[in-house]
Coordinates of C-alpha atoms and ligand atoms in Angstrom, one line a residue:
M8 CA -80.8 9.7 11.6
S9 CA -84.0 12.1 9.6
R10 CA -87.9 10.9 11.0
F11 CA -88.1 9.6 7.2
F12 CA -85.3 6.6 7.7
S13 CA -87.1 3.9 7.1
S14 CA -87.4 1.4 10.0
K15 CA -87.0 -1.0 9.0
Y16 CA -83.1 -0.2 9.1
D17 CA -82.9 -0.3 12.6
K18 CA -81.3 -2.9 13.1
L19 CA -78.2 -1.6 10.5
V20 CA -75.1 -1.0 10.8
P21 CA -72.9 0.3 8.6
Y22 CA -69.2 -1.3 6.5
V23 CA -66.5 1.2 7.6
P24 CA -63.8 1.6 4.4
G25 CA -60.5 1.7 5.8
E26 CA -59.2 5.2 5.5
Q27 CA -57.6 6.2 2.6
P28 CA -56.1 8.9 2.9
K29 CA -55.9 12.1 0.8
D30 CA -52.0 12.6 1.3
N31 CA -50.4 10.2 1.2
A32 CA -46.9 10.7 0.0
D33 CA -44.6 9.4 3.6
I34 CA -47.6 7.0 4.5
V35 CA -47.5 2.9 4.2
K36 CA -50.1 2.1 3.3
L37 CA -50.9 -1.6 4.3
N38 CA -54.1 -1.1 6.0
T39 CA -57.1 -1.8 3.1
N40 CA -55.0 -4.8 1.3
E41 CA -54.7 -2.8 -2.8
S42 CA -52.3 -3.8 -4.3
P43 CA -48.4 -2.0 -4.8
F44 CA -48.2 -2.0 -7.9
P45 CA -49.7 -0.3 -10.9
P46 CA -52.2 -1.4 -13.5
H47 CA -50.3 -2.9 -16.1
P48 CA -49.8 -0.1 -19.1
A49 CA -52.3 -1.2 -21.2
V50 CA -54.7 -1.1 -19.2
A51 CA -54.3 3.0 -18.8
A52 CA -53.7 3.5 -22.7
A53 CA -57.9 1.4 -22.1
V54 CA -59.4 3.2 -20.0
A55 CA -57.6 6.6 -22.0
E56 CA -59.7 5.3 -25.7
E57 CA -62.9 4.7 -23.9
C58 CA -63.9 8.0 -22.0
G59 CA -63.9 9.4 -25.8
R60 CA -67.4 7.4 -25.8
L61 CA -68.3 8.5 -22.4
N62 CA -71.4 9.9 -23.8
L63 CA -72.7 6.1 -24.9
Y64 CA -73.8 3.9 -22.3
S65 CA -72.2 1.1 -21.1
D66 CA -72.7 -2.9 -22.8
P67 CA -75.4 -3.8 -20.2
E68 CA -74.8 -7.6 -21.4
C69 CA -70.3 -7.1 -21.0
A70 CA -70.0 -9.1 -23.5
L71 CA -67.3 -8.6 -24.6
L72 CA -65.4 -8.5 -20.8
H73 CA -67.6 -11.9 -20.0
S74 CA -66.4 -13.6 -23.1
K75 CA -62.4 -12.2 -22.0
I76 CA -63.2 -14.4 -18.5
A77 CA -64.9 -17.4 -20.0
E78 CA -62.3 -17.6 -21.6
L79 CA -59.1 -16.9 -18.9
Y80 CA -61.2 -19.2 -17.0
G81 CA -62.1 -22.2 -19.1
V82 CA -66.2 -21.5 -18.9
K83 CA -69.0 -20.8 -21.4
P84 CA -69.6 -16.2 -21.0
S85 CA -72.8 -17.4 -19.6
Q86 CA -71.6 -18.9 -16.4
V87 CA -70.1 -14.9 -16.0
L88 CA -71.9 -11.9 -14.2
A89 CA -69.2 -8.7 -14.3
T90 CA -70.1 -6.7 -10.4
N91 CA -68.9 -3.2 -9.7
G92 CA -66.8 -5.0 -7.2
S93 CA -67.2 -7.8 -6.4
D94 CA -69.4 -6.7 -3.4
E95 CA -72.1 -6.2 -6.2
A96 CA -71.6 -9.9 -6.9
L97 CA -72.4 -10.7 -3.2
N98 CA -75.0 -7.6 -2.4
C99 CA -76.5 -9.5 -5.3
A100 CA -75.9 -13.5 -4.5
F101 CA -78.1 -12.8 -1.4
L102 CA -80.3 -10.2 -3.2
A103 CA -80.9 -13.6 -5.7
F104 CA -80.0 -17.0 -3.0
G105 CA -81.2 -15.9 0.5
D106 CA -84.3 -15.0 2.3
A107 CA -86.6 -16.6 6.1
N108 CA -86.0 -20.4 4.1
N109 CA -82.6 -19.9 3.3
P110 CA -81.0 -18.6 6.0
L111 CA -76.6 -17.4 5.9
A112 CA -74.5 -19.5 6.7
F113 CA -70.6 -17.6 7.2
P114 CA -68.0 -17.6 9.6
D115 CA -68.3 -15.6 13.3
V116 CA -64.0 -14.0 11.9
T117 CA -64.9 -13.4 8.2
Y118 CA -65.9 -10.3 6.0
G119 CA -67.5 -7.9 7.3
F120 CA -69.8 -7.0 4.8
Y121 CA -71.7 -10.4 4.5
P122 CA -73.8 -8.9 7.6
V123 CA -74.1 -5.8 6.8
F124 CA -75.2 -7.1 3.1
A125 CA -77.3 -9.7 4.9
A126 CA -79.7 -6.7 7.7
L127 CA -79.3 -4.5 4.6
D128 CA -81.1 -7.6 2.1
Q129 CA -83.0 -8.4 5.1
I130 CA -82.2 -11.9 5.3
P131 CA -81.5 -13.7 7.7
Y132 CA -78.3 -15.4 9.1
E133 CA -76.5 -17.2 11.0
E134 CA -72.8 -17.0 13.0
I135 CA -70.8 -19.8 13.1
P136 CA -67.4 -19.9 15.5
V137 CA -64.2 -20.8 14.2
R138 CA -61.5 -22.7 16.1
E139 CA -59.8 -21.7 18.1
D140 CA -56.7 -21.5 16.2
L141 CA -59.1 -18.9 13.9
S142 CA -59.2 -21.4 11.4
V143 CA -63.0 -22.4 9.3
C144 CA -63.8 -25.8 10.4
P145 CA -65.5 -27.4 7.2
E146 CA -68.0 -29.5 8.6
D147 CA -69.4 -27.3 10.2
Y148 CA -71.1 -26.0 6.8
M149 CA -71.8 -29.7 6.1
G150 CA -75.5 -30.6 5.5
I151 CA -76.6 -27.6 6.7
H152 CA -79.5 -26.9 5.1
K153 CA -79.0 -22.9 4.6
T154 CA -76.9 -21.2 2.1
V155 CA -73.7 -20.9 2.9
V156 CA -70.9 -18.0 2.4
L157 CA -67.1 -18.9 2.3
A158 CA -64.5 -16.4 1.8
N159 CA -62.0 -19.3 0.7
P160 CA -58.9 -18.1 1.4
N161 CA -61.1 -16.4 4.5
A162 CA -60.6 -12.1 6.0
P163 CA -59.7 -11.5 7.8
T164 CA -57.4 -14.9 8.6
G165 CA -56.0 -15.0 5.5
M166 CA -55.8 -19.0 5.9
A167 CA -57.7 -22.0 3.8
L168 CA -59.7 -24.3 3.5
G169 CA -58.6 -27.2 0.1
L170 CA -60.9 -27.7 -2.6
D171 CA -62.0 -31.4 -0.8
A172 CA -63.7 -29.5 2.4
I173 CA -65.2 -26.7 -0.5
E174 CA -66.4 -30.3 -2.4
A175 CA -67.4 -31.7 0.3
I176 CA -69.8 -28.2 1.4
V177 CA -71.2 -27.7 -2.4
R178 CA -72.3 -31.3 -2.5
S179 CA -73.9 -31.3 1.6
N180 CA -76.2 -28.9 0.6
P181 CA -77.7 -30.0 -2.4
D182 CA -80.5 -27.8 -2.2
N183 CA -78.2 -24.5 -0.9
V184 CA -76.5 -22.2 -3.1
V185 CA -72.5 -22.6 -2.1
V186 CA -71.3 -19.1 -2.6
I187 CA -67.3 -19.5 -2.6
D188 CA -65.8 -16.0 -1.7
E189 CA -61.6 -15.4 -4.1
A190 CA -61.0 -12.3 -3.1
Y191 CA -58.0 -13.4 -2.7
V192 CA -57.2 -16.2 -4.6
D193 CA -54.6 -15.6 -6.8
F194 CA -51.7 -15.9 -3.5
G195 CA -51.8 -19.2 -3.4
S196 CA -54.9 -20.9 -2.6
E197 CA -57.2 -23.6 -4.9
S198 CA -59.9 -22.0 -6.8
A199 CA -63.5 -23.7 -6.8
V200 CA -64.0 -22.3 -10.5
K201 CA -63.3 -26.0 -11.5
L202 CA -66.2 -27.5 -9.8
V203 CA -69.4 -25.1 -11.8
D204 CA -69.4 -27.4 -13.6
R205 CA -70.5 -30.2 -11.6
Y206 CA -72.4 -28.5 -9.0
E207 CA -75.6 -26.1 -9.9
N208 CA -75.3 -24.8 -6.7
L209 CA -72.0 -23.4 -6.4
L210 CA -71.3 -19.8 -7.6
V211 CA -67.7 -18.6 -7.6
I212 CA -66.9 -14.8 -7.1
Q213 CA -63.9 -12.9 -7.6
T214 CA -62.6 -9.4 -8.2
F215 CA -59.6 -7.1 -9.7
S216 CA -60.2 -5.6 -6.5
K217 CA -56.7 -7.5 -5.1
S218 CA -54.8 -9.6 -7.6
R219 CA -55.3 -7.1 -10.3
S220 CA -54.3 -3.8 -9.4
M221 CA -57.7 -1.8 -10.1
A222 CA -59.4 -1.7 -6.8
G223 CA -60.4 1.5 -7.7
A224 CA -61.2 0.6 -10.5
R225 CA -64.9 -1.6 -8.8
L226 CA -64.9 -4.3 -11.0
G227 CA -66.0 -8.0 -10.2
F228 CA -67.6 -11.3 -11.5
A229 CA -69.3 -14.5 -10.2
I230 CA -69.6 -17.1 -11.6
G231 CA -71.4 -20.5 -11.8
N232 CA -73.8 -22.7 -13.7
E233 CA -76.3 -20.4 -16.0
K234 CA -79.1 -20.9 -14.2
L235 CA -77.6 -19.0 -11.2
I236 CA -76.0 -16.5 -13.6
A237 CA -79.8 -15.6 -15.4
D238 CA -80.8 -15.3 -11.2
M239 CA -78.3 -12.8 -10.6
N240 CA -78.7 -10.7 -14.0
T241 CA -82.7 -10.6 -12.6
I242 CA -81.4 -8.9 -9.6
K243 CA -78.7 -6.9 -11.6
Y244 CA -81.4 -5.9 -14.7
S245 CA -83.9 -5.3 -11.4
T246 CA -81.7 -2.0 -9.5
N247 CA -78.6 -1.8 -12.4
P248 CA -77.9 -3.1 -15.4
Y249 CA -75.6 -0.8 -16.4
N250 CA -73.5 -1.5 -13.6
V251 CA -70.1 -2.4 -15.1
N252 CA -69.1 1.1 -16.2
R253 CA -67.0 1.7 -20.3
M254 CA -63.4 2.5 -18.5
T255 CA -64.2 0.0 -16.0
A256 CA -65.1 -2.8 -18.2
A257 CA -62.5 -1.6 -20.9
A258 CA -59.9 -1.9 -18.2
G259 CA -60.7 -4.7 -16.9
C260 CA -60.6 -6.5 -20.5
A261 CA -56.5 -4.9 -21.2
A262 CA -56.1 -6.4 -17.7
L263 CA -56.9 -10.0 -18.7
A264 CA -54.1 -9.2 -21.8
H265 CA -52.3 -9.0 -19.4
N266 CA -52.5 -11.7 -16.8
E267 CA -48.7 -13.4 -16.7
Y268 CA -47.7 -9.8 -16.0
Y269 CA -50.3 -10.2 -12.8
M270 CA -49.7 -12.9 -11.8
A271 CA -45.9 -11.9 -12.0
N272 CA -47.3 -9.4 -9.2
C273 CA -48.3 -11.6 -7.2
R274 CA -45.4 -14.7 -7.1
V275 CA -43.3 -10.8 -5.6
I276 CA -46.1 -10.5 -3.3
M277 CA -46.2 -14.0 -1.9
E278 CA -42.0 -13.7 -1.8
N279 CA -42.3 -10.1 0.3
R280 CA -45.0 -12.5 2.7
S281 CA -42.7 -14.9 3.7
Y282 CA -40.5 -12.3 4.5
T283 CA -43.2 -10.3 6.2
T284 CA -43.8 -13.6 8.0
Q285 CA -40.9 -14.4 9.7
A286 CA -39.7 -11.2 10.6
L287 CA -42.7 -11.0 12.4
R288 CA -42.7 -14.5 13.7
E289 CA -38.7 -13.7 14.9
L290 CA -40.0 -10.5 16.7
G291 CA -42.2 -13.0 18.6
F292 CA -45.6 -12.4 17.3
E293 CA -47.9 -15.3 16.3
V294 CA -48.7 -14.8 12.7
L295 CA -51.5 -17.4 11.2
D296 CA -50.7 -18.9 7.8
S297 CA -51.6 -16.8 4.5
R298 CA -52.6 -18.1 1.7
T299 CA -53.7 -13.8 1.0
N300 CA -52.0 -10.3 0.1
F301 CA -52.2 -9.9 4.3
V302 CA -50.9 -11.1 7.0
F303 CA -53.3 -11.4 10.8
A304 CA -51.1 -11.0 12.9
R305 CA -50.4 -10.4 16.9
S306 CA -47.9 -9.6 19.6
N307 CA -47.5 -11.0 22.8
K308 CA -46.0 -8.4 24.1
L309 CA -49.0 -5.2 23.2
S310 CA -52.1 -5.4 22.7
G311 CA -53.8 -4.7 18.8
E312 CA -55.0 -1.5 19.5
E313 CA -51.6 0.0 21.1
L314 CA -49.7 -1.8 17.7
N315 CA -51.9 -0.2 15.7
R316 CA -51.8 3.7 17.4
R317 CA -47.9 3.6 17.8
L318 CA -47.5 2.5 13.5
K319 CA -49.9 5.3 12.6
E320 CA -47.6 7.4 14.6
K321 CA -44.6 6.0 12.3
N322 CA -47.1 6.6 8.8
I323 CA -47.9 3.1 8.7
L324 CA -51.5 2.0 8.5
V325 CA -52.9 -1.3 9.0
R326 CA -56.1 -3.0 10.0
R327 CA -57.2 -3.9 12.8
F328 CA -61.0 -4.5 13.0
Q329 CA -63.0 -4.6 17.2
K330 CA -63.9 -7.8 17.1
E331 CA -63.3 -9.5 20.7
R332 CA -61.7 -13.1 19.3
I333 CA -60.0 -10.4 16.4
R334 CA -59.1 -7.1 18.9
D335 CA -55.7 -8.0 19.8
Y336 CA -54.5 -9.0 15.8
L337 CA -54.0 -6.6 13.1
R338 CA -53.9 -7.0 9.6
I339 CA -51.3 -6.0 7.3
S340 CA -51.4 -5.6 3.3
I341 CA -48.2 -6.5 2.2
G342 CA -47.0 -4.6 0.2
T343 CA -43.5 -3.9 -2.3
R344 CA -40.4 -5.5 -0.2
E345 CA -39.2 -2.1 1.0
Q346 CA -42.5 -1.1 2.5
M347 CA -42.3 -4.8 4.3
E348 CA -39.0 -4.1 5.4
R349 CA -40.3 -0.3 7.2
L350 CA -43.4 -2.4 8.5
V351 CA -40.8 -5.3 10.4
Q352 CA -37.9 -1.7 11.0
A353 CA -41.1 0.5 13.4
A354 CA -41.9 -2.9 14.8
A355 CA -39.3 -3.3 16.4
E356 CA -39.0 0.2 17.3
I357 CA -42.3 -0.1 19.5
L358 CA -41.3 -3.3 20.8
E359 CA -38.0 -2.0 21.6
D360 CA -39.7 1.3 23.7
A361 CA -41.8 -1.0 25.1
T362 CA -39.9 -2.7 27.2
Ligands
PLP14 C1 -61.6 -6.8 -0.6 C2 -62.5 -8.0 -0.6 C3 -64.3 -8.3 -1.7 C4 -65.0 -7.4 -2.3 O1 -64.1 -6.5 -2.9 P1 -64.7 -5.4 -4.6 O2 -63.3 -3.9 -3.9 O3 -66.0 -5.1 -3.9 O4 -63.8 -5.7 -5.2 C5 -64.8 -8.8 -1.0 N1 -64.1 -10.2 -0.5 C6 -63.8 -9.9 0.5 C7 -63.5 -10.5 1.4 C8 -62.2 -9.0 0.0 O5 -62.0 -8.9 1.3

């Protein structure tokens, strides 16, 4: 740290992204919840075409992209804000709706970026313990008088709350915004988007990173009441008006034009998830019920640390977290069937060696 770094960041511990290996020839990469499927060919074509116009700024209003997202989700374009990854939408929402009078509330086991953004933005927050089985208890958030932030399905557990529970939380906190982070909603859970016209305090955030094979393009979006979106635009135009670049906006439009391709890929991921869940359970793993493109699992024989290390020796990358309650779990992204067979095979060998 230089002696110039502002002391207001004394407590800031930055987010640590999963490893992105440079040479991934023989690596089975199951550590960052990317899609194993390439983007639709129309996406590459759209990006290539847009490259010739890079001398011009992107459309700060993202008009075309907003209209395509709005069309797919049955809302008005003025209810949509596209962002540079959904991480940016989260930060925008925290800046817009969190402060000392509206502190944040989120689970103790959830997406690791929430406490980082809260610290960066100097917003107080409360971490609410998940239940013993790592599920979120909806009653804990009812009438809490705080800005609620829930990943649904939650990460890294993969478990989801039903829409009735989400609605009850939103309804019981009419004076605070409830942010529902639906990064994984396309893998089999219910979206709260259909509630945004009924609740002025509901903000739903989604991403193209997981279900639409665009993690490297950085595209997310928020959907909510027009006034919430206007507030987020105030933050956007105060930080980065051209937050979505030309290539990414074009890629997003092309992806939405081929939505069936991505939804079919999601169904394959869900099948591979069932296979992986069952195979790991047969090996003695405890595997939480996942509605996402990953499973959260722990062995009844080996520590998370050891398993993680042994898998890595076999060129299989998964994700592990240091937090006490979940340190023995591995978060394993769901890839192709072949990748998952390699993972299961490797896990079987490691357990065999251990006995
Ligand atoms: C991956 C993820 C995001 C962020 O994804 P972006 O790539 O920034 O769109 C947000 N929330 C959760 C829970 C995630 O797992």
